[in-house]
C-alpha positions as a Markdown table, in Angstrom:
| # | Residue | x | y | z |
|---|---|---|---|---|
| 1 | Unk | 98.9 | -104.5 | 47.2 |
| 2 | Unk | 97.3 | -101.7 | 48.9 |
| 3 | Unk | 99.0 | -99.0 | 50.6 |
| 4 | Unk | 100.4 | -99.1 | 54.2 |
| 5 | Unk | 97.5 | -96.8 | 57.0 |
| 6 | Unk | 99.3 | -94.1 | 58.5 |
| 7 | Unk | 98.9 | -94.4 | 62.6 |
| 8 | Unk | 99.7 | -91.8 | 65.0 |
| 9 | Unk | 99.6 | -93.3 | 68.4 |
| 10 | Unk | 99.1 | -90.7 | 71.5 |
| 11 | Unk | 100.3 | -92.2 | 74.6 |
| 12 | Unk | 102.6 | -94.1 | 73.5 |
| 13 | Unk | 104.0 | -95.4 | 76.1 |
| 14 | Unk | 101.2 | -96.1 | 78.1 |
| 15 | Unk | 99.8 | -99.4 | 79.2 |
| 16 | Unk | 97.3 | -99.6 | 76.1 |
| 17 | Unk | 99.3 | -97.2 | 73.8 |
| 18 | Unk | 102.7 | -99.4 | 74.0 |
| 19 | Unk | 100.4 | -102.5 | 72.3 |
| 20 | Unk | 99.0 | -100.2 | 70.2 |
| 21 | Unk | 102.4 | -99.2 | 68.9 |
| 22 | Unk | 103.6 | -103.2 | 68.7 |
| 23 | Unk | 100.1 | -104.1 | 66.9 |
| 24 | Unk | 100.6 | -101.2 | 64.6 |
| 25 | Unk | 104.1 | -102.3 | 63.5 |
| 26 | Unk | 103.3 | -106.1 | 63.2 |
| 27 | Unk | 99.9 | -105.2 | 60.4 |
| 28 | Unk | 101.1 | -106.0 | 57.4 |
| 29 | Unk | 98.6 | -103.1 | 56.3 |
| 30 | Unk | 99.5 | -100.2 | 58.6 |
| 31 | Unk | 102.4 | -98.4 | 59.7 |
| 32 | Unk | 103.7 | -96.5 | 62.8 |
| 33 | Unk | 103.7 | -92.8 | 61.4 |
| 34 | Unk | 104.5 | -91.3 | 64.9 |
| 35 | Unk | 104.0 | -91.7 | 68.5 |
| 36 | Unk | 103.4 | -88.6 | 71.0 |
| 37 | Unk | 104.1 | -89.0 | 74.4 |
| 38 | Unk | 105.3 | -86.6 | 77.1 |
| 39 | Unk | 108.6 | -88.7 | 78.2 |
| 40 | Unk | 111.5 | -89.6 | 76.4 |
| 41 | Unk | 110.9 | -87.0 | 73.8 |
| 42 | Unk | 112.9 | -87.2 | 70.8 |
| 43 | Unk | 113.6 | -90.9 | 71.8 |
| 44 | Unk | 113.2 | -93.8 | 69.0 |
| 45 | Unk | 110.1 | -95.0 | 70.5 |
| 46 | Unk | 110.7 | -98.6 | 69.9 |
| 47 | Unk | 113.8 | -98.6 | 71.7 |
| 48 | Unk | 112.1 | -97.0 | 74.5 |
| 49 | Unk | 109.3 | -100.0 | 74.3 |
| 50 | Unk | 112.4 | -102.6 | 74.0 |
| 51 | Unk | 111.5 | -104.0 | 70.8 |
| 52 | Unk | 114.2 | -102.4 | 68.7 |
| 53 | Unk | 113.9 | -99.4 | 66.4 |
| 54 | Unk | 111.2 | -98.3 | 64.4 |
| 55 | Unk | 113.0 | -94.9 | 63.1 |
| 56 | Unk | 109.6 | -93.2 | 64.9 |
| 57 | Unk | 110.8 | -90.4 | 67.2 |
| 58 | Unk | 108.8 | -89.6 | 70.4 |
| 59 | Unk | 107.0 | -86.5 | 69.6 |
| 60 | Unk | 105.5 | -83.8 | 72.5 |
| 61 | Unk | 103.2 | -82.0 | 70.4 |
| 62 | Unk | 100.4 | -83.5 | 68.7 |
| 63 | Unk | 99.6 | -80.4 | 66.9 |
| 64 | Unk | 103.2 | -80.5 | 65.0 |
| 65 | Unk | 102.2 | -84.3 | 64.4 |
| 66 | Unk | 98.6 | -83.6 | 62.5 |
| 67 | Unk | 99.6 | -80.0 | 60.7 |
| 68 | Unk | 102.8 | -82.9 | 59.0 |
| 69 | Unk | 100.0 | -85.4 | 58.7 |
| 70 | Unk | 97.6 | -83.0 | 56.8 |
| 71 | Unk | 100.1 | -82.6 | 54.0 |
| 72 | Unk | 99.7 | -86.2 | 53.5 |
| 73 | Unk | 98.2 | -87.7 | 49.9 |
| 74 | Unk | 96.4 | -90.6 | 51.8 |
| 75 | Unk | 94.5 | -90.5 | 54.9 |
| 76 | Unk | 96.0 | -91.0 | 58.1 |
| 77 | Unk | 94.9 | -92.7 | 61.1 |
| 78 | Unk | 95.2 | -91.4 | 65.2 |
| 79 | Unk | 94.5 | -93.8 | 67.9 |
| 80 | Unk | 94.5 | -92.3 | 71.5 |
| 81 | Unk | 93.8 | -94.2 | 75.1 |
| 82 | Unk | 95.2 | -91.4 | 77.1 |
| 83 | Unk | 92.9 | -89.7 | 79.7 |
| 84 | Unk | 89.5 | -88.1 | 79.3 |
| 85 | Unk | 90.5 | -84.7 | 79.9 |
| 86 | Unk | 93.0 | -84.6 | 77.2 |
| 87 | Unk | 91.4 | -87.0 | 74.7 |
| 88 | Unk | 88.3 | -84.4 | 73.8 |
| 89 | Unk | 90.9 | -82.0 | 72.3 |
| 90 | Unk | 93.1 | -84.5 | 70.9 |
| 91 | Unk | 89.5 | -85.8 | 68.9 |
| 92 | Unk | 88.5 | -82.0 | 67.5 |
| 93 | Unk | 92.3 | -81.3 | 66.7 |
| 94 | Unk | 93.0 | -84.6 | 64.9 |
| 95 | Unk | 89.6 | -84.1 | 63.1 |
| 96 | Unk | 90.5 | -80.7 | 62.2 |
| 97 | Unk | 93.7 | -81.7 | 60.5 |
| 98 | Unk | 91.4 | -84.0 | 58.7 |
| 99 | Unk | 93.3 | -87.0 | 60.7 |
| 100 | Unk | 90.5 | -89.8 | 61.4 |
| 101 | Unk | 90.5 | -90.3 | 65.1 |
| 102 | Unk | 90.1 | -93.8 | 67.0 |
| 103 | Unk | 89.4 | -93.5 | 70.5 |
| 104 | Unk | 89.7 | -96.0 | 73.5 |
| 105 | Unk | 89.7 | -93.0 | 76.5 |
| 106 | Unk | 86.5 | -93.7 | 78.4 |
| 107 | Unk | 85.0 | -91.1 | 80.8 |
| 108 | Unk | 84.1 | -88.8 | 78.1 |
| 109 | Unk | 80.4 | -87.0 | 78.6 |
| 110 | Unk | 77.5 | -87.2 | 76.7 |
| 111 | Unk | 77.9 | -83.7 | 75.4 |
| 112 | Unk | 81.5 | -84.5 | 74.7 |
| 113 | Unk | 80.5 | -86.9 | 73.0 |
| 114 | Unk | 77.9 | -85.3 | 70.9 |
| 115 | Unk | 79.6 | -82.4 | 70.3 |
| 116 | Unk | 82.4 | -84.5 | 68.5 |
| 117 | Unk | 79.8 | -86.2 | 66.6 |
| 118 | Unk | 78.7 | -82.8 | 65.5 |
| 119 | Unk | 82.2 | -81.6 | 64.5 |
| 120 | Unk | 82.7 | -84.7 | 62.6 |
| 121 | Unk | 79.7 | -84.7 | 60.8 |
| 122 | Unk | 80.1 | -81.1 | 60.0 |
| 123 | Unk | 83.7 | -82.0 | 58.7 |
| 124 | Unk | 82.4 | -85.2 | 57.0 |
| 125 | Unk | 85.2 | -87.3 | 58.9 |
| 126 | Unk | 85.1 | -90.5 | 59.9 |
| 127 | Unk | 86.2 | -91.3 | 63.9 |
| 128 | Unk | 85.4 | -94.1 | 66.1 |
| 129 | Unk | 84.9 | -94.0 | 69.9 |
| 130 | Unk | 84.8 | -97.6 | 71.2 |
| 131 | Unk | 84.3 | -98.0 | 75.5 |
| 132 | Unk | 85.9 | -101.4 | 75.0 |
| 133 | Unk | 87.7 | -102.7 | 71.7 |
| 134 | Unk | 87.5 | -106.5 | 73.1 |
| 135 | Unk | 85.4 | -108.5 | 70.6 |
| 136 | Unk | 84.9 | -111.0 | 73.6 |
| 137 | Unk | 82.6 | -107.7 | 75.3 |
| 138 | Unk | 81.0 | -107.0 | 72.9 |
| 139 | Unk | 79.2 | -111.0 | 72.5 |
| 140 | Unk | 78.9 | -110.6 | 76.2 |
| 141 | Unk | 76.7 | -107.7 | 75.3 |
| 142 | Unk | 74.8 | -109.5 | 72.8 |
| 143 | Unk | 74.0 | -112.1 | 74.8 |
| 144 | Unk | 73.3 | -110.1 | 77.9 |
| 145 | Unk | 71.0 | -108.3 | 75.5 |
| 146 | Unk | 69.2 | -111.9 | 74.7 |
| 147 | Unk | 69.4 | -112.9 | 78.2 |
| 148 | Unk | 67.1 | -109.7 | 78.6 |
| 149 | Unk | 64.1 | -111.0 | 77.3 |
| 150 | Unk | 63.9 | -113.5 | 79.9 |
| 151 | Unk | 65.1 | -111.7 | 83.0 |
| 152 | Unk | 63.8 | -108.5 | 85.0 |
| 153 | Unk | 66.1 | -108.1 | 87.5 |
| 154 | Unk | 69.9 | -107.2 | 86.5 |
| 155 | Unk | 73.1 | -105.6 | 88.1 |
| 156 | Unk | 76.4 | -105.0 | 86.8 |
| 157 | Unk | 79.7 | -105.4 | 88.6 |
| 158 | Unk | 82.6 | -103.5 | 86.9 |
| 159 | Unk | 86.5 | -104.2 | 87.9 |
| 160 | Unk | 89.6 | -102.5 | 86.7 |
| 161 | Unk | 92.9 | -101.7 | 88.3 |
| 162 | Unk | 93.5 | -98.5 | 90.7 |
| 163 | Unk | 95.0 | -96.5 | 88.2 |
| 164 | Unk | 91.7 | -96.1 | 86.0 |
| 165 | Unk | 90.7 | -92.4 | 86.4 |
| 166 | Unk | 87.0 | -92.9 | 85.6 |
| 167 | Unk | 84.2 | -94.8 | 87.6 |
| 168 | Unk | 82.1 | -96.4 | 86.3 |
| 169 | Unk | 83.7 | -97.8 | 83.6 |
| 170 | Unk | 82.7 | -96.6 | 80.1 |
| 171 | Unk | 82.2 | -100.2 | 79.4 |
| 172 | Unk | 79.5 | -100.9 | 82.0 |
| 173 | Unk | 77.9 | -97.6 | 81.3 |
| 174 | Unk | 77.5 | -98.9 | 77.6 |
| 175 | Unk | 76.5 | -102.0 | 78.4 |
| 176 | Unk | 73.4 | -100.3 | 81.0 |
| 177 | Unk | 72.6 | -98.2 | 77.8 |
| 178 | Unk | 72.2 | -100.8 | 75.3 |
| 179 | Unk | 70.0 | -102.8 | 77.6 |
| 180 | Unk | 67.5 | -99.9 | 79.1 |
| 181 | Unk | 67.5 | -99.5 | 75.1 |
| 182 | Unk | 65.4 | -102.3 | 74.8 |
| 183 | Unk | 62.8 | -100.5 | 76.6 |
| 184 | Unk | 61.8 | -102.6 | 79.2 |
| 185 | Unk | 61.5 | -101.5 | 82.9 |
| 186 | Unk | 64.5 | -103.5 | 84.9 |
| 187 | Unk | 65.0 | -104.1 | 88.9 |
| 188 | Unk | 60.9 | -103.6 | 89.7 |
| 189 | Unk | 61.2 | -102.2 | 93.6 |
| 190 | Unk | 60.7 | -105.4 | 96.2 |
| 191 | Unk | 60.8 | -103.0 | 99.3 |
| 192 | Unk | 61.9 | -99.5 | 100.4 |
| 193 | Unk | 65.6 | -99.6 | 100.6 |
| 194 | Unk | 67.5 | -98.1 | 102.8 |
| 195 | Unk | 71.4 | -97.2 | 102.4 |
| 196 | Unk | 73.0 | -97.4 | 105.5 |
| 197 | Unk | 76.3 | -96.4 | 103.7 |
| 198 | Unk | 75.7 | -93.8 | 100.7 |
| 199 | Unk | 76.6 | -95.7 | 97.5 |
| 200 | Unk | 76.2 | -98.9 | 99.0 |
| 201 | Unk | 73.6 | -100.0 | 96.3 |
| 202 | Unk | 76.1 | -98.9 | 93.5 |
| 203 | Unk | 75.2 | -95.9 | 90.7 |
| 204 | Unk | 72.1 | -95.6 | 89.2 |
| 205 | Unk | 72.5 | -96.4 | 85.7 |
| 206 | Unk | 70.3 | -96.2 | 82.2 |
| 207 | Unk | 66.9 | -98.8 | 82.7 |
| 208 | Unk | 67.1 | -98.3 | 86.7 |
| 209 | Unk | 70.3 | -100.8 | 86.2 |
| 210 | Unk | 73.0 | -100.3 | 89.3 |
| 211 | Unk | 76.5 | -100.7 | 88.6 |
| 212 | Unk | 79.1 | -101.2 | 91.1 |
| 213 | Unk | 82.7 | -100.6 | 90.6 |
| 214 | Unk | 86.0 | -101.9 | 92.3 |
| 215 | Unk | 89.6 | -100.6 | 91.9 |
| 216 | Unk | 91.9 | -103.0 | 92.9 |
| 217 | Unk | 95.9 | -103.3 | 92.4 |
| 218 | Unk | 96.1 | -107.1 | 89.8 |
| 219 | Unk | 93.2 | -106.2 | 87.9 |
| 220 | Unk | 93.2 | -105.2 | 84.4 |
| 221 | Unk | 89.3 | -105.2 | 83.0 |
| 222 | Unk | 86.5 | -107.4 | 84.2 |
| 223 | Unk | 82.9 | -107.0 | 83.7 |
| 224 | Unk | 80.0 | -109.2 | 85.1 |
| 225 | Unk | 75.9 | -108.9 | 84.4 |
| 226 | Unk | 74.2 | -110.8 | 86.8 |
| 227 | Unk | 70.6 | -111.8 | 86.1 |
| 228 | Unk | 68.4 | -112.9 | 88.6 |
| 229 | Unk | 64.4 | -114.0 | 89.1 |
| 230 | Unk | 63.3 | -116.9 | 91.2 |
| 231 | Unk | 65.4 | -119.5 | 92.3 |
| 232 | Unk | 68.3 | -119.0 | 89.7 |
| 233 | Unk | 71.2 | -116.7 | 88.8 |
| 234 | Unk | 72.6 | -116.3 | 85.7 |
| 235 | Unk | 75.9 | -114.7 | 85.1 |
| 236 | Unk | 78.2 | -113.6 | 82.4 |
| 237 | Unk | 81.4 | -112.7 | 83.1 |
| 238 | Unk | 84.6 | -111.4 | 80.7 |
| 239 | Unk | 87.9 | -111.1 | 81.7 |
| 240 | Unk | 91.1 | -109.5 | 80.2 |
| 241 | Unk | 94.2 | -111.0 | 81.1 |
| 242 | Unk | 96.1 | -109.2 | 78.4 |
| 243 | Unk | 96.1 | -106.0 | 76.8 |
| 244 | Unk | 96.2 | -108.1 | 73.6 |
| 245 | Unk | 92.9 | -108.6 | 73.5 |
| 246 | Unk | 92.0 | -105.3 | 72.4 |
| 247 | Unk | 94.1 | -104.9 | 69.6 |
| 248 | Unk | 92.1 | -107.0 | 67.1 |
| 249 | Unk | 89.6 | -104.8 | 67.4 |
| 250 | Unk | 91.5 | -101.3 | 67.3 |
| 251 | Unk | 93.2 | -102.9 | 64.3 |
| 252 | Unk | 89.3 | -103.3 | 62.6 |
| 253 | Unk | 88.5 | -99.9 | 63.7 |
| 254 | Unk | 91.8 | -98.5 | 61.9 |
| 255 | Unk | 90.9 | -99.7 | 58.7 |
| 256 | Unk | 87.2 | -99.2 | 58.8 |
| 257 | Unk | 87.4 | -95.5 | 60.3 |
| 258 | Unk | 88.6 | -94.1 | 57.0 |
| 259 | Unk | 85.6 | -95.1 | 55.1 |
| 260 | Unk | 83.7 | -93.5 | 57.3 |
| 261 | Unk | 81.8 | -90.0 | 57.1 |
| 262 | Unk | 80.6 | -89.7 | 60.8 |
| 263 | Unk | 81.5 | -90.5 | 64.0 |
| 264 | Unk | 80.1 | -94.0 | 65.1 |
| 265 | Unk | 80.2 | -95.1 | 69.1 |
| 266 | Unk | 80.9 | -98.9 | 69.9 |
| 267 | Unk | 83.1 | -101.1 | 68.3 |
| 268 | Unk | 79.6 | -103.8 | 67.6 |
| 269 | Unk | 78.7 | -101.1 | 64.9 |
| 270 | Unk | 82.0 | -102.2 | 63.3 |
| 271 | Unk | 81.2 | -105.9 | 63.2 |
């Protein structure tokens, strides 16, 4: 049997890091190698999480975390959904320490993001920066992507509970992307629109697309791309109802990131 993946989890106890933690644990091929969070440091973190102890200590310092990981024989694994002003250095420390980094944080730039590419390529270490680990968003993709073909005219509506710090989600960003990809011009002007309220019309995205978001208390992560063209709508929708959802997919990009050389962006590249 092969060995156990070392995880460090940052954010911990966060609302995505505490399932990342639980998911972690429950693989029968990885194992929790530490968790850094800013409360309870010093804490068994699985006590802190109420599902009994783990023997992993709550660490403060990352840095301490990755120089102990370095030494190391096999390669060790850091997954981080904390927020995008702390996530670009955690990605070029871990990576640095030659710990593979697997990234949920959206809200990253595109120079962050190519800069980190650079760094990892330079470094020849694998990391992974998904917008959305769901497996269900990323057929909704697909087919939006097929859907495409057929349609000319499509928005995206984006919703997510008030404490996200970025707008819009790096989901729906993604999703704009990999459709003005395609190359074809979307949302030809009808009229000369006017906003009577500025932002009204949403945020111009890639391929002319507009993406509107909402923040709402209840919410977790919901995304809809609405086609439209004469006399019929057609609509895909995902919801999250659980923070489960995403672990499949952080578990995939765990075992896959270590085989990698580079830094690869969107979990459909791991499928």
């Amino acid at each position: 049997m092969s060995m156990q993946i070392p995880v460090i989890v940052v954010g911990a106890l966060g609302k995505m890091g505490r399932e990342v933690v639980k998911a972690v644990q429950h693989a029968p091929d990885t194992q929790l190698y530490a968790a850094v969070d800013r409360h309870h440091i010093g804490d068994d973190v699985g006590e802190v999480l109420g599902v009994g102890a783990l023997e992993v200590p709550l660490s403060g310092s990352l840095q301490e975390v990755c120089i102990a990981a370095a030494q190391e024989k096999q390669p060790v694994v850091m997954v981080d959904f904390t927020h995008p002003q702390a996530v670009y250095e955690n990605v070029r420390m871990a990576i640095a320490y030659g710990v593979y980094p697997v990234v949920g944080t959206t809200g990253l730039s595109h120079d962050q993001i190519a800069d980190l590419a650079e760094f990892a390529d330079k470094a020849e270490m694998g990391a992974v920066i998904a917008p959305n680990f769901s497996i269900g968003m990323v057929l909704l993709q697909e087919a939006a992507i097929r859907a495409s073909q057929y349609f000319d005219h499509v928005e995206i509506i984006e919703l997510h509970h008030n404490q996200k710090a970025d707008a819009p989600s790096g989901t729906a960003v993604q999703t704009a992307q990999r459709l003005a990809e395609l190359g074809k011009p979307f949302n030809p002007a009808q009229v000369e629109e006017t906003e009577h309220l500025a932002g009204a019309r949403g945020a111009h995205a890639s391929g002319n697309i507009r993406i509107h978001s909402v923040r709402l208390p209840g919410l977790i992560a919901h995304q809809e791309v609405i086609f439209g063209s004469a006399g019929q709508v057609y609509t895909l929708r995902h919801d999250t109802s659980d923070r489960q959802c995403y672990m499949p997919g952080v578990l995939l990009a765990i075992r896959k990131v270590i085989h990698l050389k580079r830094l690869i962006y969107g979990l459909e590249k791991l499928l």
